[in-house]
Amino acid sequence: MPFSHDMVYSLTTAVDLLNTSPAAGGDEGLTSVEDLRTFVGRRVISDVENLDDRDLVEVRELRDEFYEVFTAPDRETAVSLLNTLLGRTRITPSLAEHDGFSLHIHYFAPGASLAEHLAADCGVALAHVLVEDERDRLRTCAAPDCAHVFVDESRNRSRVYCDSRTCGNRMHVAAYRARRRA
């Protein structure tokens, strides 16, 4: 994949956020401020202080907007949706080195809320995907009972399952059993 480590990290953060949504085929993954704190800790999101119910609501709304961008039916729709989202975001690029990560770029403005922080960093990463004409790497799991999203980082763009150990393995076992019955 032609993206730098920090772009891949931001895309992975976006995917992790999107897969907390009921739209991704499961239960609500952000039911409380504590769930939001866990997400922030898991993704090592810096410069995030006190989180409250307002942050939870804003992040859920942002998550829904990112899901629309990620699953947009065409490039033009994805670009329009992402431009709208980024247009509301204060973006202030700055170089940072923290938490064991090498030098990288943060795009969020100082003092930004968690939602604005995610909108800037993850939004810019998604913008790079669109600019590099790599939108086809933004995928939804091919397993019939899963709607999780993922970024296909494979060289030949062949990944079809969100996780090869769960959905992939389950689908391969089902296909094997079907062949054995035939």
Coordinates of C-alpha atoms in Angstrom, one line a residue:
M1 CA 0.0 0.0 0.0
P2 CA 1.4 3.4 -0.9
F3 CA 0.8 5.1 2.4
S4 CA 3.1 6.0 5.2
H5 CA 2.9 4.3 8.6
D6 CA 1.0 7.2 10.2
M7 CA -1.6 7.2 7.4
V8 CA -2.1 3.5 7.8
Y9 CA -2.4 4.0 11.6
S10 CA -5.0 6.7 11.0
L11 CA -6.9 4.5 8.6
T12 CA -6.8 1.6 11.1
T13 CA -8.1 4.0 13.8
A14 CA -11.0 4.9 11.4
V15 CA -11.7 1.2 10.8
D16 CA -11.7 0.5 14.5
L17 CA -14.1 3.3 15.1
L18 CA -16.4 2.3 12.3
N19 CA -16.6 -1.3 13.5
T20 CA -18.0 -0.1 16.8
S21 CA -21.1 1.0 14.9
P22 CA -24.3 -1.1 14.7
A23 CA -24.2 -0.3 11.0
A24 CA -21.1 -2.6 10.9
G25 CA -23.3 -5.5 11.7
G26 CA -23.1 -5.7 15.5
D27 CA -24.2 -4.1 18.7
E28 CA -23.3 -0.5 19.6
G29 CA -19.6 -0.6 20.7
L30 CA -19.6 2.9 22.2
T31 CA -22.3 2.6 24.8
S32 CA -20.6 4.8 27.4
V33 CA -17.9 7.4 28.0
E34 CA -15.9 4.5 29.5
D35 CA -16.1 2.6 26.2
L36 CA -14.9 5.8 24.5
R37 CA -12.0 6.0 27.0
T38 CA -11.1 2.4 26.2
F39 CA -11.1 3.2 22.4
V40 CA -8.9 6.2 23.0
G41 CA -6.5 4.0 25.0
R42 CA -6.5 1.2 22.6
R43 CA -5.7 3.5 19.6
V44 CA -3.2 5.5 21.7
I45 CA -4.9 8.8 20.7
S46 CA -2.8 11.7 22.1
D47 CA -3.8 15.0 23.6
V48 CA -7.2 13.7 24.8
E49 CA -8.1 14.9 28.2
N50 CA -11.5 14.8 29.9
L51 CA -14.2 12.9 28.0
D52 CA -17.9 13.4 28.7
D53 CA -21.3 12.5 27.2
R54 CA -20.9 15.3 24.6
D55 CA -17.8 13.7 23.3
L56 CA -19.6 10.4 23.1
V57 CA -22.4 11.9 21.0
E58 CA -20.0 13.8 18.7
V59 CA -17.8 10.7 18.1
R60 CA -20.9 8.6 17.3
E61 CA -22.1 11.2 14.8
L62 CA -18.6 11.4 13.2
R63 CA -18.5 7.6 13.1
D64 CA -21.7 7.6 11.1
E65 CA -20.3 10.2 8.7
F66 CA -17.1 8.2 8.2
Y67 CA -19.2 5.1 7.6
E68 CA -21.0 6.9 4.8
V69 CA -17.7 8.0 3.2
F70 CA -16.3 4.5 3.6
T71 CA -19.3 2.8 2.0
A72 CA -20.2 5.5 -0.6
P73 CA -21.4 4.0 -3.8
D74 CA -19.0 5.9 -6.0
R75 CA -15.9 8.2 -5.8
E76 CA -17.8 11.4 -6.4
T77 CA -20.1 10.7 -3.4
A78 CA -17.2 9.8 -1.2
V79 CA -15.3 13.0 -2.2
S80 CA -18.4 15.2 -1.5
L81 CA -19.1 13.6 1.9
L82 CA -15.5 13.8 2.9
N83 CA -15.2 17.4 1.8
T84 CA -18.2 18.3 3.8
L85 CA -16.7 16.6 6.9
L86 CA -13.3 18.2 6.5
G87 CA -14.8 21.6 5.8
R88 CA -16.1 21.7 9.3
T89 CA -12.8 20.6 10.9
R90 CA -10.0 22.9 12.1
I91 CA -6.8 21.4 10.6
T92 CA -3.5 22.5 11.9
P93 CA -0.6 20.2 10.7
S94 CA 2.2 19.7 13.2
L95 CA 5.0 17.3 13.7
A96 CA 4.9 15.1 16.7
E97 CA 6.9 12.3 18.4
H98 CA 5.3 10.6 21.4
D99 CA 4.3 7.3 23.0
G100 CA 7.0 5.4 21.2
F101 CA 5.9 6.5 17.7
S102 CA 8.5 8.0 15.4
L103 CA 8.1 11.5 14.0
H104 CA 4.7 11.9 12.3
I105 CA 2.1 14.5 11.4
H106 CA -0.9 15.4 13.5
Y107 CA -3.6 17.3 11.7
F108 CA -5.9 18.3 14.5
A109 CA -5.8 21.8 16.0
P110 CA -4.5 22.3 19.6
G111 CA -7.3 22.0 22.1
A112 CA -9.6 20.1 19.6
S113 CA -12.3 17.8 20.9
L114 CA -11.9 14.1 20.4
A115 CA -14.3 14.1 17.5
E116 CA -12.5 17.0 15.8
H117 CA -9.2 15.2 16.4
L118 CA -10.5 12.1 14.8
A119 CA -12.1 14.0 11.9
A120 CA -8.8 15.7 11.1
D121 CA -6.4 12.8 11.4
C122 CA -8.7 10.1 10.0
G123 CA -10.3 12.4 7.5
V124 CA -6.9 13.4 6.0
A125 CA -6.0 9.7 5.8
L126 CA -9.2 8.9 3.9
A127 CA -8.5 11.9 1.7
H128 CA -5.1 10.4 0.8
V129 CA -6.9 7.2 -0.1
L130 CA -9.2 9.0 -2.5
V131 CA -6.4 11.2 -4.0
E132 CA -4.2 8.1 -4.6
D133 CA -7.2 6.5 -6.4
E134 CA -7.2 3.7 -3.9
R135 CA -10.8 3.8 -2.9
D136 CA -11.3 0.2 -3.9
R137 CA -9.1 -0.7 -0.9
L138 CA -11.9 0.4 1.4
R139 CA -14.0 -2.7 1.8
T140 CA -16.8 -4.4 3.7
C141 CA -16.4 -8.0 4.8
A142 CA -17.6 -10.6 2.3
A143 CA -18.9 -12.9 5.0
P144 CA -22.7 -12.9 4.7
D145 CA -23.2 -12.3 8.4
C146 CA -20.6 -9.6 8.9
A147 CA -20.7 -5.9 7.8
H148 CA -17.3 -4.9 9.4
V149 CA -15.2 -2.6 7.3
F150 CA -11.4 -2.9 6.6
V151 CA -8.7 -1.5 4.5
D152 CA -7.2 -4.0 2.0
E153 CA -3.5 -3.6 2.4
S154 CA -2.6 -6.7 0.3
R155 CA -0.4 -6.2 -2.7
N156 CA -2.8 -7.8 -5.1
R157 CA -6.0 -6.3 -3.5
S158 CA -7.4 -9.7 -2.8
R159 CA -8.5 -9.5 0.8
V160 CA -12.2 -10.1 1.2
Y161 CA -12.7 -10.7 4.9
C162 CA -12.3 -8.3 7.8
D163 CA -10.3 -11.0 9.7
S164 CA -8.9 -14.1 8.2
R165 CA -9.0 -15.9 11.6
T166 CA -12.7 -15.4 12.2
C167 CA -14.7 -14.6 9.1
G168 CA -12.2 -16.0 6.6
N169 CA -11.7 -19.2 8.5
R170 CA -15.4 -19.7 9.1
M171 CA -16.2 -19.2 5.3
H172 CA -13.4 -21.5 4.2
V173 CA -14.5 -24.2 6.6
A174 CA -18.1 -23.8 5.4
A175 CA -16.9 -24.1 1.7
Y176 CA -14.8 -27.2 2.6
R177 CA -17.8 -28.9 4.3
A178 CA -20.0 -28.0 1.3
R179 CA -17.5 -29.6 -1.1
R180 CA -17.3 -32.7 1.1
R181 CA -21.1 -33.1 1.1
A182 CA -21.3 -32.8 -2.7

